[in-house]
Amino acid sequence: MNAEDDVESVAELLADDTVRCILLATREGPMSVAELSERCGVSETTVYRRIEDLQTHDLVAERTEIDEGGHHGTYEATLDRVTVDVTDDGFDLTVDRRDTMADAFTRLIDEL
């Protein structure tokens, strides 16, 4: 669990419609801010703000895509599952993250 993963901040983040849209869209594959803006029906500024919040909790990863027009950033969800357990001391939050394609490739190379 990331040091920033506390029950209140993650719950507040996941309560946001745009955050949930970004996470679901980027689970399908990397997407640009423009694509996320169109998919989620919000401004690019809003997408940038939510991406920043998600990055604080390591719930999305940024990577650079290169094409004929130059390079641009894309984002990919790293969130796999959030579990909240009730304990005698309150709540215990567990955030499971999945590897990005870059992480999986790096691990593959390291294992060779």
mmCIF file of C-alpha atoms in Angstrom:
data_model
loop_
_atom_site.group_PDB
_atom_site.id
_atom_site.type_symbol
_atom_site.label_atom_id
_atom_site.label_comp_id
_atom_site.label_asym_id
_atom_site.label_seq_id
_atom_site.Cartn_x
_atom_site.Cartn_y
_atom_site.Cartn_z
ATOM 1 C CA MET A 1 0.000 0.000 0.000
ATOM 2 C CA ASN A 2 1.244 3.473 -0.888
ATOM 3 C CA ALA A 3 1.808 5.801 2.053
ATOM 4 C CA GLU A 4 -0.838 8.058 0.538
ATOM 5 C CA ASP A 5 -3.457 5.276 0.549
ATOM 6 C CA ASP A 6 -5.730 6.174 3.410
ATOM 7 C CA VAL A 7 -9.395 5.235 3.539
ATOM 8 C CA GLU A 8 -10.776 8.769 3.369
ATOM 9 C CA SER A 9 -8.668 10.075 0.496
ATOM 10 C CA VAL A 10 -9.079 6.978 -1.686
ATOM 11 C CA ALA A 11 -12.823 6.768 -0.970
ATOM 12 C CA GLU A 12 -13.216 10.457 -1.803
ATOM 13 C CA LEU A 13 -11.237 9.998 -5.004
ATOM 14 C CA LEU A 14 -13.252 6.957 -6.124
ATOM 15 C CA ALA A 15 -16.522 8.766 -5.372
ATOM 16 C CA ASP A 16 -15.799 11.098 -8.301
ATOM 17 C CA ASP A 17 -17.575 10.152 -11.560
ATOM 18 C CA THR A 18 -14.708 11.426 -13.719
ATOM 19 C CA VAL A 19 -12.122 9.438 -11.754
ATOM 20 C CA ARG A 20 -14.144 6.262 -12.199
ATOM 21 C CA CYS A 21 -14.542 6.968 -15.921
ATOM 22 C CA ILE A 22 -10.778 7.510 -16.304
ATOM 23 C CA LEU A 23 -9.939 4.317 -14.409
ATOM 24 C CA LEU A 24 -12.370 2.194 -16.415
ATOM 25 C CA ALA A 25 -11.293 3.682 -19.755
ATOM 26 C CA THR A 26 -7.576 3.302 -19.071
ATOM 27 C CA ARG A 27 -7.976 -0.312 -17.948
ATOM 28 C CA GLU A 28 -8.766 -1.058 -21.605
ATOM 29 C CA GLY A 29 -5.436 0.447 -22.661
ATOM 30 C CA PRO A 30 -3.414 3.662 -22.602
ATOM 31 C CA MET A 31 -5.348 6.810 -23.492
ATOM 32 C CA SER A 32 -4.434 10.450 -24.046
ATOM 33 C CA VAL A 33 -5.994 13.338 -22.154
ATOM 34 C CA ALA A 34 -7.921 14.322 -25.302
ATOM 35 C CA GLU A 35 -9.333 10.794 -25.628
ATOM 36 C CA LEU A 36 -10.261 10.716 -21.941
ATOM 37 C CA SER A 37 -11.869 14.145 -22.197
ATOM 38 C CA GLU A 38 -14.069 12.929 -25.042
ATOM 39 C CA ARG A 39 -14.835 9.562 -23.415
ATOM 40 C CA CYS A 40 -15.727 11.058 -20.030
ATOM 41 C CA GLY A 41 -17.486 14.164 -21.344
ATOM 42 C CA VAL A 42 -15.380 16.643 -19.362
ATOM 43 C CA SER A 43 -12.772 19.268 -20.195
ATOM 44 C CA GLU A 44 -9.122 18.383 -20.667
ATOM 45 C CA THR A 45 -8.344 20.578 -17.644
ATOM 46 C CA THR A 46 -10.611 18.401 -15.508
ATOM 47 C CA VAL A 47 -8.942 15.250 -16.838
ATOM 48 C CA TYR A 48 -5.487 16.651 -16.010
ATOM 49 C CA ARG A 49 -6.614 17.439 -12.444
ATOM 50 C CA ARG A 50 -8.065 13.967 -11.907
ATOM 51 C CA ILE A 51 -4.994 12.306 -13.452
ATOM 52 C CA GLU A 52 -2.822 14.234 -10.998
ATOM 53 C CA ASP A 53 -4.981 12.985 -8.102
ATOM 54 C CA LEU A 54 -4.774 9.412 -9.412
ATOM 55 C CA GLN A 55 -0.994 9.646 -9.802
ATOM 56 C CA THR A 56 -0.703 10.742 -6.157
ATOM 57 C CA HIS A 57 -2.019 7.299 -5.229
ATOM 58 C CA ASP A 58 -0.167 5.455 -8.027
ATOM 59 C CA LEU A 59 -3.487 4.435 -9.583
ATOM 60 C CA VAL A 60 -2.460 5.458 -13.110
ATOM 61 C CA ALA A 61 0.885 5.428 -14.889
ATOM 62 C CA GLU A 62 2.006 7.895 -17.532
ATOM 63 C CA ARG A 63 3.976 6.929 -20.593
ATOM 64 C CA THR A 64 5.106 8.742 -23.715
ATOM 65 C CA GLU A 65 3.774 7.716 -27.125
ATOM 66 C CA ILE A 66 5.668 8.742 -30.260
ATOM 67 C CA ASP A 67 3.949 9.139 -33.627
ATOM 68 C CA GLU A 68 4.214 11.244 -36.812
ATOM 69 C CA GLY A 69 2.938 14.318 -34.968
ATOM 70 C CA GLY A 70 5.577 14.104 -32.261
ATOM 71 C CA HIS A 71 5.130 12.714 -28.797
ATOM 72 C CA HIS A 72 2.322 12.869 -26.276
ATOM 73 C CA GLY A 73 1.549 11.409 -22.893
ATOM 74 C CA THR A 74 -0.882 8.582 -22.375
ATOM 75 C CA TYR A 75 -2.215 7.138 -19.160
ATOM 76 C CA GLU A 76 -2.880 3.576 -18.116
ATOM 77 C CA ALA A 77 -4.686 2.375 -14.987
ATOM 78 C CA THR A 78 -2.615 0.476 -12.468
ATOM 79 C CA LEU A 79 -5.524 -0.083 -10.074
ATOM 80 C CA ASP A 80 -6.647 -3.681 -9.850
ATOM 81 C CA ARG A 81 -8.686 -3.787 -6.655
ATOM 82 C CA VAL A 82 -9.491 -1.772 -3.541
ATOM 83 C CA THR A 83 -10.459 -3.676 -0.403
ATOM 84 C CA VAL A 84 -11.713 -2.077 2.800
ATOM 85 C CA ASP A 85 -11.746 -4.300 5.878
ATOM 86 C CA VAL A 86 -13.446 -3.422 9.141
ATOM 87 C CA THR A 87 -11.119 -4.022 12.086
ATOM 88 C CA ASP A 88 -11.258 -3.381 15.820
ATOM 89 C CA ASP A 89 -9.205 -0.236 15.186
ATOM 90 C CA GLY A 90 -11.397 1.101 12.362
ATOM 91 C CA PHE A 91 -10.853 0.474 8.680
ATOM 92 C CA ASP A 92 -7.938 -1.106 6.848
ATOM 93 C CA LEU A 93 -7.482 -0.227 3.178
ATOM 94 C CA THR A 94 -5.653 -2.446 0.708
ATOM 95 C CA VAL A 95 -4.972 -1.213 -2.823
ATOM 96 C CA ASP A 96 -3.869 -3.895 -5.282
ATOM 97 C CA ARG A 97 -2.137 -2.595 -8.363
ATOM 98 C CA ARG A 98 -1.500 -4.332 -11.650
ATOM 99 C CA ASP A 99 1.631 -3.993 -13.713
ATOM 100 C CA THR A 100 1.613 -1.643 -16.658
ATOM 101 C CA MET A 101 2.836 -2.984 -19.992
ATOM 102 C CA ALA A 102 6.183 -1.278 -19.345
ATOM 103 C CA ASP A 103 6.471 -2.968 -15.925
ATOM 104 C CA ALA A 104 5.663 -6.368 -17.403
ATOM 105 C CA PHE A 105 8.232 -5.871 -20.177
ATOM 106 C CA THR A 106 10.911 -4.789 -17.696
ATOM 107 C CA ARG A 107 10.227 -7.823 -15.514
ATOM 108 C CA LEU A 108 10.427 -10.098 -18.573
ATOM 109 C CA ILE A 109 13.804 -8.656 -19.585
ATOM 110 C CA ASP A 110 15.106 -8.921 -16.014
ATOM 111 C CA GLU A 111 14.146 -12.595 -15.900
ATOM 112 C CA LEU A 112 16.084 -13.443 -19.076
#
